[in-house]
Coordinates of C-alpha atoms and ligand atoms in Angstrom, one line a residue:
M28 CA -45.8 -13.9 24.6
K29 CA -48.7 -11.5 25.0
L30 CA -51.5 -10.6 22.6
Y31 CA -53.1 -7.2 22.9
Y32 CA -56.7 -7.7 21.6
S33 CA -60.1 -6.3 21.4
K34 CA -63.2 -8.5 21.4
G35 CA -64.1 -9.7 17.9
A36 CA -61.5 -7.5 16.2
A37 CA -58.6 -8.5 13.9
S38 CA -56.8 -9.9 17.0
L39 CA -59.3 -12.7 16.9
I40 CA -57.5 -14.1 13.9
V41 CA -54.2 -14.3 15.8
R42 CA -56.0 -15.9 18.7
I43 CA -57.3 -18.6 16.4
M44 CA -53.8 -19.3 15.1
I45 CA -52.4 -19.4 18.7
H46 CA -54.9 -22.1 19.4
E47 CA -54.2 -23.8 16.1
M48 CA -50.5 -24.1 17.1
N49 CA -51.3 -24.8 20.9
L50 CA -49.1 -21.9 21.9
A51 CA -48.9 -20.4 25.4
C52 CA -50.0 -16.8 25.4
I53 CA -51.2 -14.1 27.8
F54 CA -54.1 -12.0 26.5
E55 CA -54.6 -8.3 27.4
S56 CA -57.6 -6.4 26.2
V57 CA -57.4 -2.9 24.9
D58 CA -60.1 -0.2 24.9
L59 CA -59.6 1.0 21.3
K60 CA -61.3 4.4 22.0
T61 CA -59.3 5.4 25.0
K62 CA -56.2 3.4 24.0
I63 CA -55.9 2.1 27.6
T64 CA -55.2 -1.6 28.2
E65 CA -56.8 -3.9 30.7
T66 CA -54.0 -3.4 33.2
G67 CA -54.1 0.4 32.8
G68 CA -51.2 0.8 30.4
D69 CA -51.1 3.4 27.6
F70 CA -51.5 1.3 24.4
L71 CA -49.9 4.1 22.4
N72 CA -46.7 3.5 24.3
I73 CA -46.9 -0.2 23.4
T74 CA -47.5 0.6 19.7
P75 CA -47.9 4.1 18.3
K76 CA -50.2 2.6 15.7
G77 CA -52.9 2.2 18.4
Y78 CA -54.5 -0.8 16.8
V79 CA -54.8 -4.5 17.5
P80 CA -53.5 -7.1 17.0
A81 CA -50.2 -6.3 18.7
L82 CA -48.1 -9.2 19.7
K83 CA -45.4 -8.8 22.4
V84 CA -42.9 -11.5 21.6
D85 CA -40.3 -10.6 24.1
D86 CA -39.4 -7.6 26.4
K87 CA -38.2 -5.5 23.5
T88 CA -40.3 -6.7 20.6
I89 CA -43.8 -5.8 19.6
L90 CA -45.1 -7.1 16.2
T91 CA -48.1 -5.6 14.4
E92 CA -49.9 -6.2 11.1
T93 CA -52.1 -9.3 11.2
A94 CA -50.7 -11.0 8.1
V95 CA -47.2 -10.6 9.3
I96 CA -47.9 -11.8 12.9
L97 CA -49.5 -14.9 11.4
Q98 CA -46.5 -15.5 9.2
Y99 CA -44.1 -14.9 12.2
L100 CA -46.0 -17.5 14.4
A101 CA -46.1 -20.2 11.7
D102 CA -42.4 -19.7 10.9
Q103 CA -41.4 -19.8 14.6
Q104 CA -43.3 -23.0 15.1
H105 CA -42.2 -24.5 11.7
A106 CA -45.9 -25.0 11.2
T107 CA -45.5 -25.9 7.5
A108 CA -49.1 -27.1 7.1
L109 CA -50.3 -23.6 8.0
L110 CA -47.6 -21.9 6.0
P111 CA -45.3 -23.9 3.7
E112 CA -41.5 -23.6 3.9
L113 CA -39.3 -21.0 2.2
G114 CA -39.0 -21.7 -1.6
N115 CA -42.3 -23.7 -1.8
I116 CA -44.6 -21.9 -4.3
N117 CA -47.5 -22.7 -2.0
R118 CA -45.9 -20.4 0.7
Y119 CA -46.4 -17.5 -1.7
R120 CA -49.9 -18.6 -2.6
V121 CA -50.8 -18.6 1.1
L122 CA -49.1 -15.2 1.6
E123 CA -50.9 -13.9 -1.6
W124 CA -54.2 -14.9 -0.1
A125 CA -53.4 -13.5 3.4
N126 CA -52.4 -10.2 1.9
F127 CA -55.5 -10.2 -0.3
V128 CA -57.7 -10.8 2.7
S129 CA -55.9 -8.0 4.6
T130 CA -55.8 -5.3 2.0
E131 CA -58.8 -6.1 -0.2
L132 CA -61.4 -7.5 2.3
H133 CA -60.4 -6.5 5.9
K134 CA -59.6 -2.9 4.9
N135 CA -62.8 -2.6 2.8
C136 CA -64.8 -3.8 5.8
A137 CA -63.2 -1.0 7.9
V138 CA -64.4 1.6 5.4
L139 CA -68.0 0.3 5.6
L140 CA -67.8 0.5 9.4
N141 CA -66.7 4.2 9.4
P142 CA -69.5 6.2 11.0
N143 CA -68.4 9.3 9.1
I144 CA -69.2 7.8 5.7
H145 CA -72.8 8.1 4.5
D146 CA -74.8 5.0 3.8
A147 CA -75.3 5.9 0.1
T148 CA -71.5 6.2 -0.4
K149 CA -71.1 2.9 1.5
D150 CA -73.5 1.2 -0.9
I151 CA -71.5 2.4 -3.9
L152 CA -68.3 1.3 -2.3
F153 CA -69.7 -2.1 -1.4
N154 CA -71.2 -2.7 -4.9
T155 CA -68.1 -1.6 -6.8
G156 CA -65.5 -3.1 -4.4
L157 CA -66.1 -5.6 -1.7
K158 CA -69.0 -7.4 -3.5
M159 CA -66.8 -8.1 -6.6
K160 CA -64.0 -9.5 -4.4
L161 CA -66.4 -11.7 -2.5
N162 CA -67.8 -13.0 -5.8
M163 CA -64.3 -13.9 -6.8
V164 CA -63.5 -15.7 -3.5
N165 CA -66.9 -17.5 -3.7
D166 CA -66.0 -18.7 -7.2
H167 CA -62.5 -19.9 -6.0
L168 CA -64.2 -21.8 -3.2
S169 CA -66.6 -23.4 -5.6
K170 CA -63.6 -25.3 -6.9
N171 CA -61.4 -25.6 -3.8
Q172 CA -62.0 -26.8 -0.3
Y173 CA -59.7 -24.1 1.2
L174 CA -57.9 -21.1 -0.2
V175 CA -54.7 -23.1 -1.1
Q176 CA -54.5 -26.7 -2.0
D177 CA -57.2 -28.2 0.1
Q178 CA -55.3 -27.5 3.3
F179 CA -56.3 -25.1 6.1
T180 CA -53.6 -22.3 6.4
I181 CA -53.1 -19.0 8.0
A182 CA -55.0 -17.4 5.2
D183 CA -58.1 -19.4 6.0
G184 CA -58.1 -18.3 9.6
Y185 CA -58.0 -14.7 8.3
L186 CA -60.8 -15.2 5.7
F187 CA -63.0 -17.0 8.3
T188 CA -62.9 -14.0 10.7
V189 CA -63.7 -11.5 7.9
L190 CA -66.6 -13.6 6.9
F191 CA -67.8 -13.6 10.5
W192 CA -67.6 -9.8 10.5
L193 CA -69.9 -9.4 7.4
P194 CA -73.2 -10.4 9.0
H195 CA -72.2 -9.7 12.6
F196 CA -70.8 -6.1 12.2
L197 CA -71.8 -5.0 8.7
K198 CA -75.2 -6.6 8.4
I199 CA -74.1 -8.2 5.1
E200 CA -75.7 -11.7 4.9
L201 CA -73.5 -14.4 3.4
S202 CA -76.5 -16.1 1.7
S203 CA -75.7 -14.5 -1.7
W204 CA -72.4 -16.5 -1.8
P205 CA -73.3 -20.2 -1.2
H206 CA -69.7 -21.4 -1.3
L207 CA -68.7 -18.8 1.3
V208 CA -71.6 -20.2 3.5
S209 CA -70.4 -23.8 3.1
Y210 CA -66.8 -22.8 3.8
F211 CA -67.8 -20.8 6.9
L212 CA -70.0 -23.7 8.2
K213 CA -67.1 -26.2 7.7
L214 CA -64.5 -24.0 9.4
K215 CA -66.6 -23.0 12.4
N216 CA -66.3 -26.5 13.8
R217 CA -62.5 -26.4 14.0
S218 CA -61.4 -26.6 17.6
S219 CA -59.1 -23.5 17.3
I220 CA -62.0 -21.4 16.0
Q221 CA -64.4 -22.7 18.6
A222 CA -61.9 -22.0 21.4
A223 CA -61.1 -18.5 20.2
F224 CA -64.7 -17.6 19.9
Q225 CA -65.6 -19.0 23.2
E226 CA -62.9 -17.0 24.9
E227 CA -63.8 -13.7 23.2
I228 CA -67.4 -13.6 22.3
I229 CA -69.2 -16.1 24.4
E230 CA -72.6 -14.5 24.3
E231 CA -72.7 -14.1 20.5
I232 CA -71.3 -17.5 19.6
A233 CA -74.5 -19.4 19.3
E234 CA -75.9 -16.8 16.9
A235 CA -72.6 -16.3 15.0
I236 CA -71.4 -19.8 14.4
Ligands
LIG328 N1 -53.2 -3.0 9.3 C1 -53.7 -3.6 10.6 C2 -55.1 -3.1 10.9 C3 -55.6 -3.6 12.2 C4 -57.0 -3.0 12.5 O1 -57.6 -2.4 11.6 N2 -57.4 -3.1 13.7 C5 -58.6 -2.5 14.2 C6 -59.6 -3.5 14.8 S1 -60.1 -4.7 13.6 C7 -58.3 -1.5 15.3 O2 -57.6 -1.8 16.2 N3 -58.8 -0.2 15.1 C8 -58.6 0.8 16.1 C9 -57.9 2.0 15.5 O3 -57.4 1.9 14.4 O4 -57.8 3.0 16.2 C10 -53.6 -5.1 10.5 O5 -53.7 -5.6 9.4 O6 -53.4 -5.7 11.5

């Protein structure tokens, strides 16, 4: 198995879960601007989407889309603590959160990072979009230890990484959301998260987590 990644990007979520499940994996970095991989390969030949994460699961199969890769890995490993089994309602709760983090948080962060969008527009987009969603997640975490049923799941690995991006890449401090802060501080000590951060972003780790 090989994970195509870029330092600190969405591929970090997959790396966390690879550590969480103790899986063997090769990691190859991608220059997202030139679309050239660490070994000189054309990333667009690997996936025409041109974005990470992309997981090569065998010689013929490349999987993309963070939420789906996480689901695939958990299912392959029968890691039912990270993603409950088919038919269990909590499976759909975990997938509901993973899809929420993907489409409502992750993608809204990408908009705020777009250098072609003016700051004033970004402020409006933040105040009417991402901020409301973070308020809602903060409220949920005021009553729950994790996103689903007091159990760390694939959705928590995803949310943790998005929360890391907010101050680190978007200059949005978490202090307005005290329950997001305590959740972040609790999760940062997980060995899978520590290992993934140490591998990818060694120099920023002290500041970040
Ligand atoms: N829909 C994809 C989006 C992944 C994504 O946005 N990846 C970013 C890094 S966080 C990327 O590779 N961007 C480069 C590009 O789109 O050219 C997913 O959920 O995995």
